[in-house]
Amino acid sequence: MTAATHSTLFPQVPASADAVLDGLDPEQREVATALSGPVCVLAGAGTGKTRAITHRIAYGVRSGMLQPSSVLAVTFTNRAAGEMRGRLRQLGAGGVQARTFHSAALRQLQYFWPKAVGGELPRLVDRKVQIVAEAAARCRVRLDRNELRDVTGEIEWAKVTQTVPEDYPAAAAKSGREVPRDPAEIAGVYGTYEQLKRERGLIDFEDVLLLTVGVLQDRHDIADTVRRQYQHFVVDEYQDVSPLQQRLLELWLGDRDNLCVVGDASQTIYSFTGATPDHLLNFRTRHPHATVVKLVRDYRSTPEVVHLANGLLSQARGRAAESRLELVSQRGPGPQPVYGEYADEPAEAEGTARRVRELIDSGVPASEIAILYRINAQSEVYEQALADAGVPYQLRGAERFFERPEVREAGLLLRGAARAGGHSDPQLADAEDVPSQVRAVLSTRGWTPEPPAGSGAVRDRWESLAALVRLAEDFVRARPDATLGDLVAELDERASAQHAPTVEGVTLASLHAAKGLEWDAVFLVGLTEGMLPITYAKTDEQVEEERRLLYVGVTRARVHLSLSWALSRAPGGRPSRRPTRFLNGLRPGSAAPRPGSPAAGGRGGVERGGARKRRGSARCRVCGRTLTDAGEIKLMRCEDCPSELDEGLYERLRDWRAEQARQLGQPAFCVFTDKTLLAIAEAVPGTEAELVCISGVGGRKLDRFGADVLALCAGKEPTSADVSPDTSEESPEK
């Protein structure tokens, strides 16, 4: 072998199956050696989850327990799938299929389509937005470019949540979505879009999953062929699966349980696309005998960064928070996170650029530094500050500010208005100064004094135009005698300076685009109320997702972490902004945080399904948590877990109980307690066997009240059999 073969570019393949396990920590080794039955890996940020699952697959293959061709590993991005394949090759486990959900489904669909349907698979649409535009025109619904993108996004959401066009309005309302147009209009466009595809023999990205699900459901022979091929499944980023992806996974599995899932509910930040952590949180409920391994040893970040990350989640609430993991850094100490409060946004950007320059001068590579913000419209002021400081940068997941279509269009309009002159342009007739002229011009393209409701392309467009309005206000404040032509020249200079060829430099990215990445130094900027959480995060769950977004940002940093905010937008502005509530009790001088949801065991370790069975123990049928409260045990769910209560039945049961109690001359709880009535109204039993399984319904009460209760559950009138007092009643818990 040459020396190069031993370099980090060409690592040696482990000599044996046991050698594959070398270097794994105890929990990672548990993952790698748990090769049978359902396995759930709860993996915190930076804990080596990809290492654990690739070594699991490689150990199974190298030990002969798994055939490479029988394993299917699925994840969510081509980059992640490629990384997994590369690691498996380095571990001597080539031949394992590691793909995205869509790639795996498309491969199967192409192979089985001739047998299942006949002919060739319909052509895959390159850009569905063009067909959505045609559908809108056919429905006589006028959509601008940004509304078109948002409506397309709604159609995608509907399809991954398996919502048909006629059900879209109700589904959108139930999920609390901020829709870009009237839901009935979107449903009409959605239905016409589907019709156009059928007419032209086309399928889209979501159809790949839908059609694969349809083929596997309808053709048992094909499903059996797939199941004979793939017998072991690994799913990465399981907190991000959609209902449609989960259904496909269930069809791949059939009645088997050789499944390993990996995820972290605290990193669920894509719910707007249909992703849900429910499948991860409910895994133990669906698979009671599953082995659960918790990875909490953080190899990425210093103890100082990890302490802040843990502090953020300690304030969290909701189901995801109950399963949070408390990370334990495995690195040596580093610098404390730096908190920066600035008078205004330009000062914040300049201070950030100055600190970036200091880090680069101290030896930190520019490519190991990132500036992360909540929305892409925030990038412009940082692009300018870095350019002024001579710091190279690159944008990730977004166009450069001056290359965005709405900004380019606005520039053309402003240039035309400047050439025409304010007096000869009717729309500028009443504009007294340059900012007024800019507002007048941009109002024709969607700018308004108040932002639009909700998120999406319309909001992104407004943010870009609003940034131009603010830039005009700042420019005139610095140059009171400036004209509209001067402003246009300034915009041209800025655009020209930032159109330089892309170089290796500091990364500018939104928090969403930063998921899955890491840097030595991270700057989290613009951390004010209204930006994080964003103003349109209204519900408790939406606010909690914003908290998780900040958590993802914090955990991108290896060593250096800076968090900053500005008290006002522009120089001289009123300092009315407040730092994000998520830092309360964590940043110096702030009030102590409110307690969050109790964690269901944040420490690392292994829980084996069989070992947890205890006499008399009960688990929540929704989230799987062990129940200890008598009332919760009676309901078989946590008090705050979602209920499937039939409210009408519950009221009928209460009225019936009151009459029984009156006849008995005893308190109502002597018939059934409130919790037992709730449990009955949630379960809606149809037989005596189902009724007697409910806690609080014993043999005596079944004999005395069973017929009445079952009649009420069936929507009938009770027979009101004769009752007599009974002294062996339940305790009156509420």
mmCIF file of N, CA and C in Angstrom, residues 625-694:
data_model
loop_
_atom_site.group_PDB
_atom_site.id
_atom_site.type_symbol
_atom_site.label_atom_id
_atom_site.label_comp_id
_atom_site.label_asym_id
_atom_site.label_seq_id
_atom_site.Cartn_x
_atom_site.Cartn_y
_atom_site.Cartn_z
ATOM 1 N N ARG A 625 -45.065 7.665 27.863
ATOM 2 C CA ARG A 625 -44.453 7.937 29.157
ATOM 3 C C ARG A 625 -45.053 7.037 30.231
ATOM 4 N N THR A 626 -44.221 6.608 31.197
ATOM 5 C CA THR A 626 -44.724 5.826 32.313
ATOM 6 C C THR A 626 -45.654 6.684 33.157
ATOM 7 N N LEU A 627 -46.824 6.145 33.496
ATOM 8 C CA LEU A 627 -47.817 6.889 34.266
ATOM 9 C C LEU A 627 -47.744 6.493 35.732
ATOM 10 N N THR A 628 -47.815 7.498 36.602
ATOM 11 C CA THR A 628 -47.808 7.239 38.049
ATOM 12 C C THR A 628 -49.022 7.828 38.735
ATOM 13 N N ASP A 629 -49.597 8.906 38.182
ATOM 14 C CA ASP A 629 -50.779 9.522 38.765
ATOM 15 C C ASP A 629 -52.002 8.637 38.532
ATOM 16 N N ALA A 630 -52.819 8.459 39.601
ATOM 17 C CA ALA A 630 -53.961 7.546 39.499
ATOM 18 C C ALA A 630 -54.932 7.983 38.418
ATOM 19 N N GLY A 631 -55.184 9.287 38.344
ATOM 20 C CA GLY A 631 -56.107 9.783 37.321
ATOM 21 C C GLY A 631 -55.598 9.549 35.920
ATOM 22 N N GLU A 632 -54.280 9.746 35.714
ATOM 23 C CA GLU A 632 -53.701 9.517 34.393
ATOM 24 C C GLU A 632 -53.726 8.028 34.048
ATOM 25 N N ILE A 633 -53.489 7.177 35.049
ATOM 26 C CA ILE A 633 -53.537 5.731 34.795
ATOM 27 C C ILE A 633 -54.945 5.336 34.368
ATOM 28 N N LYS A 634 -55.947 5.952 34.976
ATOM 29 C CA LYS A 634 -57.321 5.631 34.616
ATOM 30 C C LYS A 634 -57.604 6.017 33.156
ATOM 31 N N LEU A 635 -57.062 7.186 32.740
ATOM 32 C CA LEU A 635 -57.255 7.630 31.356
ATOM 33 C C LEU A 635 -56.320 6.911 30.393
ATOM 34 N N MET A 636 -55.251 6.295 30.912
ATOM 35 C CA MET A 636 -54.195 5.672 30.102
ATOM 36 C C MET A 636 -53.519 6.684 29.185
ATOM 37 N N ARG A 637 -53.412 7.906 29.662
ATOM 38 C CA ARG A 637 -52.672 8.938 28.938
ATOM 39 C C ARG A 637 -52.283 10.034 29.911
ATOM 40 N N CYS A 638 -51.261 10.837 29.534
ATOM 41 C CA CYS A 638 -50.878 11.991 30.335
ATOM 42 C C CYS A 638 -52.005 13.023 30.313
ATOM 43 N N GLU A 639 -52.089 13.801 31.364
ATOM 44 C CA GLU A 639 -53.149 14.797 31.466
ATOM 45 C C GLU A 639 -53.131 15.766 30.287
ATOM 46 N N ASP A 640 -51.884 16.150 29.824
ATOM 47 C CA ASP A 640 -51.795 17.154 28.771
ATOM 48 C C ASP A 640 -51.557 16.559 27.386
ATOM 49 N N CYS A 641 -51.643 15.232 27.249
ATOM 50 C CA CYS A 641 -51.544 14.635 25.914
ATOM 51 C C CYS A 641 -52.879 14.785 25.180
ATOM 52 N N PRO A 642 -52.841 14.810 23.841
ATOM 53 C CA PRO A 642 -54.073 15.011 23.076
ATOM 54 C C PRO A 642 -55.143 13.977 23.410
ATOM 55 N N SER A 643 -56.385 14.437 23.504
ATOM 56 C CA SER A 643 -57.506 13.566 23.836
ATOM 57 C C SER A 643 -58.390 13.376 22.613
ATOM 58 N N GLU A 644 -58.990 12.178 22.511
ATOM 59 C CA GLU A 644 -59.956 11.899 21.445
ATOM 60 C C GLU A 644 -61.360 11.847 22.036
ATOM 61 N N LEU A 645 -61.628 12.776 22.942
ATOM 62 C CA LEU A 645 -62.876 12.779 23.694
ATOM 63 C C LEU A 645 -64.080 13.025 22.798
ATOM 64 N N ASP A 646 -65.103 12.175 22.947
ATOM 65 C CA ASP A 646 -66.408 12.400 22.328
ATOM 66 C C ASP A 646 -67.198 13.256 23.321
ATOM 67 N N GLU A 647 -67.202 14.568 23.106
ATOM 68 C CA GLU A 647 -67.788 15.477 24.093
ATOM 69 C C GLU A 647 -69.281 15.247 24.271
ATOM 70 N N GLY A 648 -69.975 14.951 23.178
ATOM 71 C CA GLY A 648 -71.402 14.688 23.289
ATOM 72 C C GLY A 648 -71.684 13.473 24.153
ATOM 73 N N LEU A 649 -70.898 12.409 23.944
ATOM 74 C CA LEU A 649 -71.063 11.206 24.757
ATOM 75 C C LEU A 649 -70.742 11.501 26.218
ATOM 76 N N TYR A 650 -69.694 12.300 26.458
ATOM 77 C CA TYR A 650 -69.318 12.625 27.830
ATOM 78 C C TYR A 650 -70.456 13.343 28.555
ATOM 79 N N GLU A 651 -71.111 14.274 27.871
ATOM 80 C CA GLU A 651 -72.226 14.991 28.501
ATOM 81 C C GLU A 651 -73.400 14.048 28.761
ATOM 82 N N ARG A 652 -73.675 13.128 27.828
ATOM 83 C CA ARG A 652 -74.762 12.164 28.051
ATOM 84 C C ARG A 652 -74.451 11.247 29.237
ATOM 85 N N LEU A 653 -73.190 10.839 29.340
ATOM 86 C CA LEU A 653 -72.789 9.993 30.466
ATOM 87 C C LEU A 653 -72.931 10.735 31.794
ATOM 88 N N ARG A 654 -72.585 12.022 31.805
ATOM 89 C CA ARG A 654 -72.711 12.799 33.040
ATOM 90 C C ARG A 654 -74.179 12.928 33.451
ATOM 91 N N ASP A 655 -75.052 13.194 32.479
ATOM 92 C CA ASP A 655 -76.481 13.306 32.796
ATOM 93 C C ASP A 655 -77.016 11.971 33.320
ATOM 94 N N TRP A 656 -76.612 10.879 32.673
ATOM 95 C CA TRP A 656 -77.053 9.553 33.107
ATOM 96 C C TRP A 656 -76.547 9.258 34.509
ATOM 97 N N ARG A 657 -75.255 9.606 34.777
ATOM 98 C CA ARG A 657 -74.686 9.362 36.102
ATOM 99 C C ARG A 657 -75.428 10.142 37.184
ATOM 100 N N ALA A 658 -75.798 11.384 36.872
ATOM 101 C CA ALA A 658 -76.522 12.193 37.857
ATOM 102 C C ALA A 658 -77.840 11.523 38.248
ATOM 103 N N GLU A 659 -78.546 10.969 37.251
ATOM 104 C CA GLU A 659 -79.825 10.308 37.534
ATOM 105 C C GLU A 659 -79.602 9.044 38.362
ATOM 106 N N GLN A 660 -78.557 8.265 38.024
ATOM 107 C CA GLN A 660 -78.260 7.071 38.801
ATOM 108 C C GLN A 660 -77.925 7.426 40.249
ATOM 109 N N ALA A 661 -77.115 8.494 40.430
ATOM 110 C CA ALA A 661 -76.743 8.914 41.778
ATOM 111 C C ALA A 661 -77.967 9.365 42.570
ATOM 112 N N ARG A 662 -78.911 10.041 41.886
ATOM 113 C CA ARG A 662 -80.136 10.486 42.567
ATOM 114 C C ARG A 662 -80.934 9.282 43.048
ATOM 115 N N GLN A 663 -81.042 8.263 42.170
ATOM 116 C CA GLN A 663 -81.782 7.062 42.569
ATOM 117 C C GLN A 663 -81.100 6.335 43.727
ATOM 118 N N LEU A 664 -79.753 6.343 43.714
ATOM 119 C CA LEU A 664 -79.015 5.654 44.768
ATOM 120 C C LEU A 664 -78.978 6.450 46.067
ATOM 121 N N GLY A 665 -79.170 7.762 45.935
ATOM 122 C CA GLY A 665 -79.015 8.618 47.108
ATOM 123 C C GLY A 665 -77.568 8.731 47.545
ATOM 124 N N GLN A 666 -76.644 8.643 46.589
ATOM 125 C CA GLN A 666 -75.221 8.706 46.876
ATOM 126 C C GLN A 666 -74.560 9.755 45.985
ATOM 127 N N PRO A 667 -73.328 10.179 46.343
ATOM 128 C CA PRO A 667 -72.613 11.115 45.465
ATOM 129 C C PRO A 667 -72.394 10.513 44.079
ATOM 130 N N ALA A 668 -72.222 11.391 43.086
ATOM 131 C CA ALA A 668 -72.076 10.932 41.700
ATOM 132 C C ALA A 668 -70.866 10.032 41.525
ATOM 133 N N PHE A 669 -69.763 10.302 42.268
ATOM 134 C CA PHE A 669 -68.557 9.500 42.039
ATOM 135 C C PHE A 669 -68.739 8.048 42.453
ATOM 136 N N CYS A 670 -69.786 7.770 43.245
ATOM 137 C CA CYS A 670 -70.032 6.386 43.625
ATOM 138 C C CYS A 670 -70.530 5.562 42.441
ATOM 139 N N VAL A 671 -71.045 6.231 41.405
ATOM 140 C CA VAL A 671 -71.424 5.525 40.173
ATOM 141 C C VAL A 671 -70.160 5.329 39.336
ATOM 142 N N PHE A 672 -69.608 6.422 38.829
ATOM 143 C CA PHE A 672 -68.307 6.417 38.158
ATOM 144 C C PHE A 672 -67.652 7.760 38.443
ATOM 145 N N THR A 673 -66.353 7.787 38.607
ATOM 146 C CA THR A 673 -65.660 9.062 38.797
ATOM 147 C C THR A 673 -65.586 9.817 37.473
ATOM 148 N N ASP A 674 -65.239 11.096 37.581
ATOM 149 C CA ASP A 674 -65.080 11.908 36.368
ATOM 150 C C ASP A 674 -64.048 11.289 35.431
ATOM 151 N N LYS A 675 -62.936 10.808 35.987
ATOM 152 C CA LYS A 675 -61.881 10.248 35.150
ATOM 153 C C LYS A 675 -62.358 8.996 34.418
ATOM 154 N N THR A 676 -63.158 8.178 35.093
ATOM 155 C CA THR A 676 -63.672 6.980 34.426
ATOM 156 C C THR A 676 -64.616 7.367 33.293
ATOM 157 N N LEU A 677 -65.475 8.373 33.521
ATOM 158 C CA LEU A 677 -66.360 8.833 32.445
ATOM 159 C C LEU A 677 -65.551 9.361 31.268
ATOM 160 N N LEU A 678 -64.488 10.117 31.573
ATOM 161 C CA LEU A 678 -63.628 10.623 30.492
ATOM 162 C C LEU A 678 -63.014 9.460 29.718
ATOM 163 N N ALA A 679 -62.526 8.454 30.453
ATOM 164 C CA ALA A 679 -61.908 7.301 29.794
ATOM 165 C C ALA A 679 -62.915 6.585 28.903
ATOM 166 N N ILE A 680 -64.162 6.458 29.358
ATOM 167 C CA ILE A 680 -65.203 5.816 28.544
ATOM 168 C C ILE A 680 -65.496 6.649 27.307
ATOM 169 N N ALA A 681 -65.610 7.975 27.487
ATOM 170 C CA ALA A 681 -65.937 8.852 26.354
ATOM 171 C C ALA A 681 -64.803 8.929 25.347
ATOM 172 N N GLU A 682 -63.564 8.660 25.775
ATOM 173 C CA GLU A 682 -62.441 8.634 24.840
ATOM 174 C C GLU A 682 -62.354 7.290 24.121
ATOM 175 N N ALA A 683 -62.600 6.204 24.857
ATOM 176 C CA ALA A 683 -62.474 4.868 24.258
ATOM 177 C C ALA A 683 -63.705 4.452 23.470
ATOM 178 N N VAL A 684 -64.893 4.936 23.850
ATOM 179 C CA VAL A 684 -66.173 4.575 23.228
ATOM 180 C C VAL A 684 -66.250 3.060 23.027
ATOM 181 N N PRO A 685 -66.280 2.284 24.102
ATOM 182 C CA PRO A 685 -66.309 0.817 23.974
ATOM 183 C C PRO A 685 -67.593 0.344 23.301
ATOM 184 N N GLY A 686 -67.491 -0.751 22.556
ATOM 185 C CA GLY A 686 -68.649 -1.309 21.874
ATOM 186 C C GLY A 686 -69.091 -2.643 22.419
ATOM 187 N N THR A 687 -68.262 -3.240 23.278
ATOM 188 C CA THR A 687 -68.598 -4.544 23.852
ATOM 189 C C THR A 687 -68.284 -4.524 25.343
ATOM 190 N N GLU A 688 -68.842 -5.528 26.056
ATOM 191 C CA GLU A 688 -68.550 -5.636 27.484
ATOM 192 C C GLU A 688 -67.066 -5.866 27.726
ATOM 193 N N ALA A 689 -66.431 -6.637 26.847
ATOM 194 C CA ALA A 689 -65.000 -6.915 27.001
ATOM 195 C C ALA A 689 -64.185 -5.624 26.907
ATOM 196 N N GLU A 690 -64.564 -4.738 25.983
ATOM 197 C CA GLU A 690 -63.854 -3.464 25.854
ATOM 198 C C GLU A 690 -64.146 -2.549 27.039
ATOM 199 N N LEU A 691 -65.374 -2.582 27.535
ATOM 200 C CA LEU A 691 -65.754 -1.718 28.650
ATOM 201 C C LEU A 691 -65.049 -2.123 29.936
ATOM 202 N N VAL A 692 -64.979 -3.412 30.210
ATOM 203 C CA VAL A 692 -64.409 -3.864 31.476
ATOM 204 C C VAL A 692 -62.902 -3.636 31.532
ATOM 205 N N CYS A 693 -62.272 -3.414 30.376
ATOM 206 C CA CYS A 693 -60.834 -3.132 30.348
ATOM 207 C C CYS A 693 -60.510 -1.726 30.837
ATOM 208 N N ILE A 694 -61.508 -0.860 30.916
ATOM 209 C CA ILE A 694 -61.287 0.517 31.352
ATOM 210 C C ILE A 694 -61.164 0.541 32.868
#
